[in-house]
GROMACS .gro file of C-alpha atoms in nm:
model
  336
    1UNK     CA    1   3.241   7.298  -1.156
    2UNK     CA    2   3.120   7.479  -1.475
    3UNK     CA    3   2.764   7.422  -1.588
    4UNK     CA    4   2.744   7.098  -1.773
    5UNK     CA    5   3.109   7.024  -1.712
    6UNK     CA    6   3.026   6.660  -1.646
    7UNK     CA    7   2.790   6.627  -1.952
    8UNK     CA    8   3.010   6.659  -2.259
    9UNK     CA    9   2.867   6.335  -2.400
   10UNK     CA   10   2.515   6.483  -2.391
   11UNK     CA   11   2.626   6.806  -2.564
   12UNK     CA   12   2.820   6.613  -2.829
   13UNK     CA   13   2.508   6.412  -2.894
   14UNK     CA   14   2.321   6.735  -2.962
   15UNK     CA   15   2.592   6.836  -3.208
   16UNK     CA   16   2.593   6.499  -3.387
   17UNK     CA   17   2.216   6.498  -3.420
   18UNK     CA   18   2.203   6.857  -3.553
   19UNK     CA   19   2.509   6.825  -3.779
   20UNK     CA   20   2.393   6.494  -3.928
   21UNK     CA   21   2.051   6.637  -4.001
   22UNK     CA   22   2.197   6.940  -4.185
   23UNK     CA   23   2.452   6.722  -4.372
   24UNK     CA   24   2.177   6.484  -4.484
   25UNK     CA   25   1.966   6.779  -4.597
   26UNK     CA   26   2.251   6.912  -4.810
   27UNK     CA   27   2.337   6.579  -4.967
   28UNK     CA   28   2.008   6.394  -5.003
   29UNK     CA   29   1.750   6.668  -5.040
   30UNK     CA   30   1.932   6.959  -5.201
   31UNK     CA   31   2.179   6.730  -5.383
   32UNK     CA   32   2.472   6.951  -5.287
   33UNK     CA   33   2.789   6.741  -5.272
   34UNK     CA   34   3.108   6.895  -5.139
   35UNK     CA   35   3.370   6.960  -5.401
   36UNK     CA   36   3.688   6.754  -5.375
   37UNK     CA   37   3.776   6.424  -5.211
   38UNK     CA   38   3.625   6.265  -4.894
   39UNK     CA   39   3.845   6.479  -4.668
   40UNK     CA   40   3.649   6.789  -4.765
   41UNK     CA   41   3.323   6.612  -4.688
   42UNK     CA   42   3.457   6.508  -4.344
   43UNK     CA   43   3.564   6.865  -4.265
   44UNK     CA   44   3.221   6.990  -4.367
   45UNK     CA   45   3.056   6.732  -4.142
   46UNK     CA   46   3.277   6.830  -3.844
   47UNK     CA   47   3.197   7.196  -3.912
   48UNK     CA   48   2.829   7.113  -3.893
   49UNK     CA   49   2.864   6.912  -3.564
   50UNK     CA   50   3.096   7.125  -3.347
   51UNK     CA   51   2.905   7.458  -3.339
   52UNK     CA   52   2.574   7.305  -3.214
   53UNK     CA   53   2.763   7.109  -2.945
   54UNK     CA   54   2.939   7.424  -2.822
   55UNK     CA   55   2.615   7.621  -2.831
   56UNK     CA   56   2.434   7.351  -2.631
   57UNK     CA   57   2.700   7.363  -2.362
   58UNK     CA   58   2.710   7.744  -2.354
   59UNK     CA   59   2.339   7.791  -2.304
   60UNK     CA   60   2.269   7.483  -2.090
   61UNK     CA   61   2.093   7.567  -1.760
   62UNK     CA   62   2.300   7.541  -1.445
   63UNK     CA   63   2.263   7.204  -1.275
   64UNK     CA   64   2.037   7.184  -0.973
   65UNK     CA   65   2.254   7.154  -0.665
   66UNK     CA   66   2.130   7.024  -0.335
   67UNK     CA   67   2.140   7.296  -0.072
   68UNK     CA   68   2.436   7.263   0.158
   69UNK     CA   69   2.348   7.114   0.494
   70UNK     CA   70   2.423   7.331   0.793
   71UNK     CA   71   2.736   7.226   0.976
   72UNK     CA   72   2.657   7.052   1.302
   73UNK     CA   73   2.788   7.251   1.593
   74UNK     CA   74   3.089   7.090   1.756
   75UNK     CA   75   3.037   6.975   2.108
   76UNK     CA   76   3.195   7.222   2.341
   77UNK     CA   77   3.450   7.082   2.578
   78UNK     CA   78   3.334   7.146   2.934
   79UNK     CA   79   3.521   7.410   3.124
   80UNK     CA   80   3.717   7.319   3.435
   81UNK     CA   81   3.434   7.456   3.649
   82UNK     CA   82   3.171   7.251   3.464
   83UNK     CA   83   3.380   6.931   3.486
   84UNK     CA   84   3.433   6.987   3.858
   85UNK     CA   85   3.061   7.046   3.912
   86UNK     CA   86   2.973   6.722   3.732
   87UNK     CA   87   3.230   6.529   3.934
   88UNK     CA   88   3.091   6.665   4.261
   89UNK     CA   89   2.736   6.578   4.154
   90UNK     CA   90   2.844   6.224   4.067
   91UNK     CA   91   3.019   6.187   4.402
   92UNK     CA   92   2.709   6.317   4.580
   93UNK     CA   93   2.503   6.046   4.412
   94UNK     CA   94   2.756   5.786   4.524
   95UNK     CA   95   2.738   5.923   4.877
   96UNK     CA   96   2.359   5.910   4.871
   97UNK     CA   97   2.370   5.540   4.782
   98UNK     CA   98   2.608   5.457   5.068
   99UNK     CA   99   2.432   5.211   5.301
  100UNK     CA  100   2.645   5.276   5.612
  101UNK     CA  101   2.459   5.449   5.895
  102UNK     CA  102   2.642   5.524   6.222
  103UNK     CA  103   2.483   5.396   6.539
  104UNK     CA  104   2.550   5.425   6.914
  105UNK     CA  105   2.810   5.148   6.906
  106UNK     CA  106   2.971   5.246   6.575
  107UNK     CA  107   3.334   5.152   6.524
  108UNK     CA  108   3.552   5.467   6.558
  109UNK     CA  109   3.745   5.392   6.237
  110UNK     CA  110   3.423   5.339   6.041
  111UNK     CA  111   3.275   5.656   6.186
  112UNK     CA  112   3.587   5.855   6.095
  113UNK     CA  113   3.578   5.724   5.738
  114UNK     CA  114   3.210   5.814   5.706
  115UNK     CA  115   3.269   6.166   5.839
  116UNK     CA  116   3.559   6.208   5.597
  117UNK     CA  117   3.335   6.110   5.305
  118UNK     CA  118   3.073   6.366   5.413
  119UNK     CA  119   3.325   6.643   5.478
  120UNK     CA  120   3.486   6.588   5.137
  121UNK     CA  121   3.152   6.648   4.966
  122UNK     CA  122   3.093   6.976   5.149
  123UNK     CA  123   3.449   7.094   5.089
  124UNK     CA  124   3.449   6.998   4.720
  125UNK     CA  125   3.138   7.210   4.658
  126UNK     CA  126   3.322   7.518   4.790
  127UNK     CA  127   3.670   7.450   4.650
  128UNK     CA  128   3.839   7.566   4.333
  129UNK     CA  129   3.801   7.327   4.037
  130UNK     CA  130   4.170   7.232   4.047
  131UNK     CA  131   4.132   7.087   4.399
  132UNK     CA  132   3.816   6.885   4.330
  133UNK     CA  133   3.976   6.567   4.183
  134UNK     CA  134   4.212   6.532   4.480
  135UNK     CA  135   3.932   6.586   4.731
  136UNK     CA  136   3.696   6.340   4.565
  137UNK     CA  137   3.967   6.075   4.547
  138UNK     CA  138   4.009   6.109   4.924
  139UNK     CA  139   3.632   6.076   4.970
  140UNK     CA  140   3.611   5.766   4.751
  141UNK     CA  141   3.899   5.611   4.946
  142UNK     CA  142   3.700   5.668   5.268
  143UNK     CA  143   3.395   5.498   5.116
  144UNK     CA  144   3.618   5.210   5.005
  145UNK     CA  145   3.735   5.167   5.365
  146UNK     CA  146   3.374   5.148   5.478
  147UNK     CA  147   3.300   4.876   5.224
  148UNK     CA  148   3.610   4.682   5.326
  149UNK     CA  149   3.514   4.712   5.694
  150UNK     CA  150   3.176   4.555   5.624
  151UNK     CA  151   3.347   4.257   5.465
  152UNK     CA  152   3.595   4.220   5.748
  153UNK     CA  153   3.350   4.066   5.997
  154UNK     CA  154   3.462   3.832   6.272
  155UNK     CA  155   3.330   3.526   6.086
  156UNK     CA  156   3.522   3.580   5.763
  157UNK     CA  157   3.838   3.380   5.704
  158UNK     CA  158   4.085   3.581   5.501
  159UNK     CA  159   4.372   3.422   5.316
  160UNK     CA  160   4.647   3.674   5.258
  161UNK     CA  161   4.943   3.676   5.025
  162UNK     CA  162   5.171   3.880   4.805
  163UNK     CA  163   5.255   3.817   4.442
  164UNK     CA  164   5.180   3.504   4.239
  165UNK     CA  165   5.057   3.226   4.468
  166UNK     CA  166   4.857   2.902   4.455
  167UNK     CA  167   4.633   2.845   4.757
  168UNK     CA  168   4.378   2.593   4.882
  169UNK     CA  169   4.073   2.785   5.003
  170UNK     CA  170   3.809   2.629   5.231
  171UNK     CA  171   3.460   2.664   5.086
  172UNK     CA  172   3.154   2.743   5.299
  173UNK     CA  173   2.963   2.442   5.160
  174UNK     CA  174   2.929   2.194   4.877
  175UNK     CA  175   2.750   2.434   4.642
  176UNK     CA  176   2.861   2.759   4.479
  177UNK     CA  177   3.050   3.018   4.682
  178UNK     CA  178   3.102   3.392   4.668
  179UNK     CA  179   3.469   3.469   4.604
  180UNK     CA  180   3.575   3.799   4.765
  181UNK     CA  181   3.908   3.935   4.644
  182UNK     CA  182   4.084   4.258   4.746
  183UNK     CA  183   4.422   4.409   4.667
  184UNK     CA  184   4.600   4.730   4.763
  185UNK     CA  185   4.748   4.773   4.415
  186UNK     CA  186   4.563   5.074   4.272
  187UNK     CA  187   4.672   5.003   3.914
  188UNK     CA  188   4.526   4.657   3.874
  189UNK     CA  189   4.714   4.390   3.686
  190UNK     CA  190   4.572   4.096   3.885
  191UNK     CA  191   4.405   3.769   3.789
  192UNK     CA  192   4.254   3.478   3.980
  193UNK     CA  193   4.221   3.130   3.828
  194UNK     CA  194   4.054   2.817   3.949
  195UNK     CA  195   4.367   2.602   3.947
  196UNK     CA  196   4.372   2.300   3.722
  197UNK     CA  197   4.540   1.968   3.783
  198UNK     CA  198   4.734   1.743   3.552
  199UNK     CA  199   4.587   1.781   3.206
  200UNK     CA  200   4.321   2.028   3.329
  201UNK     CA  201   4.334   2.384   3.203
  202UNK     CA  202   4.289   2.656   3.471
  203UNK     CA  203   3.969   2.857   3.448
  204UNK     CA  204   3.990   3.234   3.479
  205UNK     CA  205   3.752   3.361   3.749
  206UNK     CA  206   3.834   3.731   3.739
  207UNK     CA  207   4.088   3.964   3.581
  208UNK     CA  208   4.175   4.334   3.582
  209UNK     CA  209   4.439   4.465   3.344
  210UNK     CA  210   4.716   4.701   3.448
  211UNK     CA  211   4.622   5.066   3.393
  212UNK     CA  212   4.897   5.327   3.382
  213UNK     CA  213   4.662   5.625   3.347
  214UNK     CA  214   4.476   5.590   3.675
  215UNK     CA  215   4.348   5.374   3.958
  216UNK     CA  216   4.189   5.039   3.880
  217UNK     CA  217   3.938   4.847   4.092
  218UNK     CA  218   4.109   4.661   4.373
  219UNK     CA  219   3.818   4.436   4.461
  220UNK     CA  220   3.589   4.172   4.317
  221UNK     CA  221   3.288   3.971   4.437
  222UNK     CA  222   3.205   3.687   4.198
  223UNK     CA  223   3.005   3.368   4.232
  224UNK     CA  224   3.209   3.054   4.160
  225UNK     CA  225   3.099   2.690   4.139
  226UNK     CA  226   3.169   2.469   4.438
  227UNK     CA  227   3.383   2.156   4.438
  228UNK     CA  228   3.346   1.829   4.620
  229UNK     CA  229   3.551   1.822   4.934
  230UNK     CA  230   3.470   2.183   5.017
  231UNK     CA  231   3.802   2.331   4.896
  232UNK     CA  232   3.900   2.526   4.588
  233UNK     CA  233   4.248   2.544   4.438
  234UNK     CA  234   4.306   2.903   4.332
  235UNK     CA  235   4.595   3.061   4.142
  236UNK     CA  236   4.646   3.429   4.221
  237UNK     CA  237   4.856   3.646   3.988
  238UNK     CA  238   4.905   3.987   4.149
  239UNK     CA  239   5.202   4.226   4.173
  240UNK     CA  240   5.136   4.328   4.533
  241UNK     CA  241   4.960   4.224   4.855
  242UNK     CA  242   4.611   4.075   4.838
  243UNK     CA  243   4.354   3.887   5.041
  244UNK     CA  244   4.064   3.660   4.948
  245UNK     CA  245   3.792   3.450   5.106
  246UNK     CA  246   3.506   3.223   5.006
  247UNK     CA  247   3.171   3.327   5.150
  248UNK     CA  248   2.827   3.163   5.151
  249UNK     CA  249   2.632   3.225   4.829
  250UNK     CA  250   2.357   3.391   5.032
  251UNK     CA  251   2.583   3.695   5.076
  252UNK     CA  252   2.559   3.780   4.707
  253UNK     CA  253   2.379   4.111   4.665
  254UNK     CA  254   2.030   4.105   4.514
  255UNK     CA  255   1.869   4.348   4.272
  256UNK     CA  256   1.544   4.429   4.448
  257UNK     CA  257   1.278   4.671   4.333
  258UNK     CA  258   1.349   5.026   4.450
  259UNK     CA  259   1.680   4.936   4.623
  260UNK     CA  260   1.974   5.072   4.419
  261UNK     CA  261   2.310   4.902   4.450
  262UNK     CA  262   2.647   5.073   4.408
  263UNK     CA  263   2.984   4.913   4.367
  264UNK     CA  264   3.330   4.935   4.223
  265UNK     CA  265   3.506   4.686   4.003
  266UNK     CA  266   3.389   4.331   3.938
  267UNK     CA  267   3.075   4.186   4.096
  268UNK     CA  268   2.806   3.924   4.040
  269UNK     CA  269   2.451   4.030   4.129
  270UNK     CA  270   2.139   3.815   4.166
  271UNK     CA  271   1.817   3.954   4.023
  272UNK     CA  272   1.498   3.916   4.219
  273UNK     CA  273   1.183   3.756   4.078
  274UNK     CA  274   1.012   3.986   3.832
  275UNK     CA  275   1.329   4.179   3.754
  276UNK     CA  276   1.347   4.221   3.379
  277UNK     CA  277   1.505   4.560   3.317
  278UNK     CA  278   1.806   4.697   3.504
  279UNK     CA  279   1.915   5.061   3.502
  280UNK     CA  280   2.295   5.069   3.496
  281UNK     CA  281   2.525   5.369   3.524
  282UNK     CA  282   2.903   5.365   3.487
  283UNK     CA  283   3.083   5.667   3.633
  284UNK     CA  284   3.452   5.626   3.564
  285UNK     CA  285   3.712   5.613   3.289
  286UNK     CA  286   3.782   5.279   3.131
  287UNK     CA  287   3.578   4.994   2.985
  288UNK     CA  288   3.285   4.803   3.130
  289UNK     CA  289   3.086   4.493   3.033
  290UNK     CA  290   2.760   4.336   3.148
  291UNK     CA  291   2.710   3.961   3.105
  292UNK     CA  292   2.441   3.718   3.205
  293UNK     CA  293   2.586   3.408   3.371
  294UNK     CA  294   2.487   3.053   3.295
  295UNK     CA  295   2.382   2.801   3.560
  296UNK     CA  296   2.744   2.684   3.579
  297UNK     CA  297   2.847   3.047   3.648
  298UNK     CA  298   3.022   3.091   3.317
  299UNK     CA  299   2.981   3.404   3.100
  300UNK     CA  300   2.658   3.386   2.903
  301UNK     CA  301   2.508   3.643   2.666
  302UNK     CA  302   2.680   3.980   2.643
  303UNK     CA  303   2.418   4.233   2.750
  304UNK     CA  304   2.614   4.556   2.707
  305UNK     CA  305   2.964   4.698   2.685
  306UNK     CA  306   3.105   5.045   2.670
  307UNK     CA  307   3.373   5.287   2.778
  308UNK     CA  308   3.390   5.576   3.024
  309UNK     CA  309   3.074   5.738   3.166
  310UNK     CA  310   2.749   5.584   3.045
  311UNK     CA  311   2.389   5.526   3.149
  312UNK     CA  312   2.176   5.252   2.996
  313UNK     CA  313   1.890   5.008   3.047
  314UNK     CA  314   1.958   4.637   2.993
  315UNK     CA  315   1.716   4.346   2.975
  316UNK     CA  316   1.801   4.026   3.161
  317UNK     CA  317   1.698   3.730   2.946
  318UNK     CA  318   1.533   3.424   3.091
  319UNK     CA  319   1.634   3.191   3.246
  320UNK     CA  320   1.950   3.380   3.352
  321UNK     CA  321   1.928   3.524   3.703
  322UNK     CA  322   2.289   3.630   3.753
  323UNK     CA  323   2.424   3.962   3.625
  324UNK     CA  324   2.805   3.986   3.605
  325UNK     CA  325   2.956   4.338   3.601
  326UNK     CA  326   3.315   4.405   3.500
  327UNK     CA  327   3.413   4.769   3.548
  328UNK     CA  328   3.716   4.990   3.602
  329UNK     CA  329   3.540   5.220   3.843
  330UNK     CA  330   3.225   5.307   4.031
  331UNK     CA  331   2.884   5.197   3.905
  332UNK     CA  332   2.524   5.184   4.021
  333UNK     CA  333   2.246   4.943   3.929
  334UNK     CA  334   1.881   4.941   4.024
  335UNK     CA  335   1.559   4.771   3.925
  336UNK     CA  336   1.231   4.966   3.911
   0.00000   0.00000   0.00000
């Protein structure tokens, strides 16, 4: 923009002030009246105003401009090698947090899954970046089998089904119970409701939306309120095979000082006494939320929410002792 281009009113004011002063000097002081009618006087007045206005604009100093800010550098997209290295590092952290340790009487299937998970890590570090996602998916599947094997103890009563089903599930006691749900559908799209009766609206206990772009969590461990009579009526909406069980509330995992927990999907955690701040890391695509649960095990305050990979510290407000995690992938949580 030209100097003073936005200040024509100011320059015209200079011209009016200067021209009026000269016109008044001619008429009032020197007693020189223009010859002719009023039109001549008007032309004389304009002739006295315009030149000073143009001169003021011509010789006005250039406006002070704020120095241009340097352009922030655009974040560089990681190369295939860098992305593969980060993925292997993340998988190594997940492997480090795995609690399974083989013993003399280890189950052969569990031992094979554990060895697969270890071998995948070593192979992924040496492989080309293009092979890393496939290898790590195989390793995570092996870790998932280990987790499922721990839940499949001799004392657990699984109820199995396929598709949309309503089932009566025996509860382990009169109080709250830990609902364990698993499905083989790797794209989600399942929901579990506490079935209502006549005039009673069903209550949603857990839900995972269908994801076309990648695998979704096929498991959930949530605390649900108990019912008199020791049985819960559950509505399962799932496109494929599933299994579920109600476990004693004592099997809920606890956030203890210095003992990190890792998981995948939806889970309710119990914080130990003195636990105020929780370090949470989400290591997958898709959304996640952290809620505190009320004493009736319903969603309480929203503590955090986000999308894709993230690391954060959340405060658990009193008197809430239950932390409810909803995630589309692997996560870790620990209390220091």
